[in-house]
Short mmCIF file of C-alpha atoms in Angstrom, two decimals:
data_model
loop_
_atom_site.label_atom_id
_atom_site.label_comp_id
_atom_site.label_asym_id
_atom_site.label_seq_id
_atom_site.Cartn_x
_atom_site.Cartn_y
_atom_site.Cartn_z
CA MET O 1 -43.91 -10.86 -38.41
CA ASN O 2 -42.58 -14.18 -37.02
CA TYR O 3 -40.18 -14.10 -34.58
CA GLU O 4 -38.51 -16.89 -32.68
CA PRO O 5 -38.49 -16.81 -28.88
CA ASN O 6 -35.12 -15.90 -28.58
CA LYS O 7 -35.46 -12.87 -30.46
CA ILE O 8 -38.72 -11.87 -28.07
CA GLU O 9 -36.83 -12.56 -25.21
CA GLN O 10 -33.77 -10.67 -26.38
CA ILE O 11 -36.58 -7.55 -26.90
CA PHE O 12 -38.06 -8.00 -23.13
CA GLN O 13 -34.20 -7.96 -22.45
CA LEU O 14 -33.53 -4.77 -23.86
CA ASN O 15 -36.37 -3.48 -22.60
CA LEU O 16 -35.54 -4.29 -18.85
CA ASN O 17 -31.88 -2.74 -19.37
CA PHE O 18 -33.36 0.42 -20.38
CA ASN O 19 -35.45 0.26 -17.77
CA LYS O 20 -32.25 0.63 -15.29
CA SER O 21 -31.97 4.55 -14.15
CA MET O 22 -29.39 6.39 -15.16
CA ASP O 23 -28.39 6.87 -11.66
CA SER O 24 -28.23 3.67 -10.08
CA ILE O 25 -27.38 2.22 -7.06
CA ALA O 26 -24.12 1.04 -8.75
CA GLN O 27 -23.29 4.24 -10.31
CA LYS O 28 -23.63 6.34 -6.88
CA LEU O 29 -21.32 3.91 -5.58
CA GLU O 30 -19.12 3.98 -7.84
CA VAL O 31 -18.75 7.47 -7.58
CA LEU O 32 -18.87 7.64 -3.98
CA ILE O 33 -15.62 4.55 -3.62
CA ARG O 34 -13.90 7.05 -6.34
CA ASN O 35 -14.26 10.54 -4.34
CA HIS O 36 -13.58 8.65 -1.08
CA GLY O 37 -10.37 7.23 -2.67
CA VAL O 38 -11.18 3.55 -0.49
CA THR O 39 -11.09 0.67 -2.14
CA LYS O 40 -14.09 -1.65 -2.66
CA VAL O 41 -12.69 -4.29 -0.34
CA GLU O 42 -11.93 -1.42 2.67
CA LEU O 43 -15.48 -0.58 1.90
CA ALA O 44 -16.31 -4.33 2.32
CA SER O 45 -14.70 -4.77 5.22
CA SER O 46 -15.30 -1.26 7.38
CA ILE O 47 -19.07 -2.32 7.30
CA GLY O 48 -19.48 -5.73 8.20
CA LEU O 49 -19.96 -6.55 4.28
CA THR O 50 -17.70 -9.05 1.82
CA SER O 51 -15.52 -8.06 -1.00
CA GLN O 52 -18.22 -10.03 -2.93
CA THR O 53 -21.47 -8.17 -1.95
CA ILE O 54 -20.01 -5.13 -2.57
CA ALA O 55 -18.74 -5.97 -6.35
CA ASN O 56 -22.13 -7.49 -6.78
CA ILE O 57 -24.18 -4.30 -5.99
CA LEU O 58 -21.64 -2.42 -8.11
CA ASN O 59 -22.33 -4.91 -10.85
CA GLY O 60 -26.09 -3.78 -10.94
CA ALA O 61 -27.27 -6.61 -8.20
CA ASP O 62 -30.05 -5.47 -6.15
CA ALA O 63 -28.82 -4.08 -2.45
CA LYS O 64 -30.26 -4.88 1.06
CA VAL O 65 -31.08 -2.53 2.60
CA SER O 66 -29.14 -3.07 5.94
CA SER O 67 -26.08 -3.06 2.75
CA ILE O 68 -28.00 0.07 1.45
CA GLN O 69 -28.17 1.42 5.48
CA LYS O 70 -24.26 0.56 6.06
CA ILE O 71 -23.00 2.31 3.09
CA ALA O 72 -25.07 5.40 3.51
CA ALA O 73 -23.69 5.93 7.22
CA TYR O 74 -19.88 4.96 6.07
CA PHE O 75 -20.35 7.62 3.60
CA GLY O 76 -22.31 10.12 5.76
CA ILE O 77 -24.98 10.47 3.21
CA PRO O 78 -28.89 9.72 3.65
CA ALA O 79 -29.66 6.52 2.70
CA GLY O 80 -32.21 7.55 0.30
CA TYR O 81 -29.80 9.47 -1.95
CA LEU O 82 -28.53 6.32 -2.73
CA VAL O 83 -32.03 4.96 -4.25
CA ASP O 84 -32.79 8.07 -5.47
CA GLU O 85 -35.27 9.51 -3.20
CA VAL O 86 -32.85 12.42 -1.88
CA PRO O 87 -30.95 14.61 -3.50
CA LEU O 88 -27.22 14.61 -2.05
CA GLN O 89 -26.41 18.31 -0.59
CA SER O 90 -23.11 19.26 0.55
CA THR O 91 -22.86 20.68 3.95
CA LYS O 92 -20.53 22.66 5.67
CA GLY O 93 -19.58 21.40 9.45
CA ASN O 94 -22.23 20.93 12.12
CA SER O 95 -22.90 24.53 12.86
CA ASN O 96 -25.75 26.17 13.03
CA ILE O 97 -24.27 28.85 11.10
CA VAL O 98 -25.35 29.79 8.22
CA VAL O 99 -22.06 29.47 5.50
CA GLY O 100 -21.55 32.33 2.96
CA ARG O 101 -23.37 34.89 4.67
CA ASP O 102 -22.77 38.84 6.10
CA ASN O 103 -23.76 39.61 9.62
CA ASN O 104 -26.57 40.80 8.06
CA GLY O 105 -27.51 37.61 6.50
CA ASN O 106 -26.50 39.09 3.02
CA ILE O 107 -24.96 36.42 0.74
CA THR O 108 -21.43 36.26 0.00
CA MET O 109 -20.51 36.16 -4.12
CA ALA O 110 -18.94 32.85 -3.69
CA GLU O 111 -21.47 31.43 -1.54
CA CYS O 112 -23.47 32.85 -4.90
CA GLN O 113 -21.89 31.77 -7.53
CA ASN O 114 -21.39 27.65 -5.68
CA GLN O 115 -25.08 28.14 -5.50
CA LEU O 116 -25.36 28.91 -8.56
CA ASP O 117 -23.04 26.15 -9.59
CA ASP O 118 -24.83 23.80 -7.96
CA ALA O 119 -28.25 24.34 -9.78
CA LEU O 120 -26.22 24.34 -13.18
CA ARG O 121 -24.97 20.33 -12.32
CA GLU O 122 -28.65 19.85 -11.40
CA ILE O 123 -29.55 21.31 -14.27
CA LYS O 124 -27.44 19.08 -16.26
CA HIS O 125 -27.95 15.74 -14.01
CA LEU O 126 -32.15 16.10 -14.82
CA LYS O 127 -31.53 16.83 -18.56
CA GLU O 128 -29.58 13.27 -18.49
CA VAL O 129 -32.71 11.75 -16.93
CA ILE O 130 -35.11 13.14 -19.36
CA ASP O 131 -32.90 12.36 -22.03
CA ALA O 132 -32.62 8.71 -20.35
CA LYS O 133 -36.32 8.27 -19.92
CA ASP O 134 -36.86 9.98 -23.86
CA LYS O 135 -35.09 6.69 -24.98
CA LEU O 136 -36.78 4.56 -22.45
CA LEU O 137 -40.29 5.53 -23.70
CA GLN O 138 -39.52 5.50 -27.80
CA GLU O 139 -37.86 1.86 -26.79
CA LYS O 140 -41.11 1.31 -25.30
CA GLU O 141 -42.84 2.29 -28.04
CA ARG O 142 -40.59 0.05 -30.51
CA LEU O 143 -41.46 -2.73 -28.20
CA ILE O 144 -45.23 -2.44 -28.58
CA ASN O 145 -45.20 -1.89 -32.50
CA VAL O 146 -42.88 -4.83 -32.55
CA LEU O 147 -45.33 -6.98 -30.58
CA MET O 148 -48.28 -5.59 -31.63
CA ASN O 149 -46.89 -6.37 -35.82
CA LYS O 150 -46.46 -10.01 -34.53
#
């Protein structure tokens, strides 16, 4: 098979698009902005970045480490969460008291349900990640076949 340079370029671009994680910084930032009820302009001015920088990050541009750190500090989350290194865990206050347990350390039904709900959300997320990785693998295999049959 003969492929024009543009066709090969399109195939490589498609492959690059599949390489973008389902949990990109842009997607996580979009959710954080929405959940905290702030605008992109408010976020930018609060952390000393331009609104264009925030827009670029939301459009998938690479973010500087310093920008990621400022965004994470603003939302009170670990910077690693934005780059998929650290899972985001909810905390309940700054107390050393274990929340959701009685005086004997036994977990309450409400806390048990919360932990179950969190686990189910994590399972759903991991299934989505696996599906995305499967699609990426299938596309890479297809790309290899296309290039080998060239």
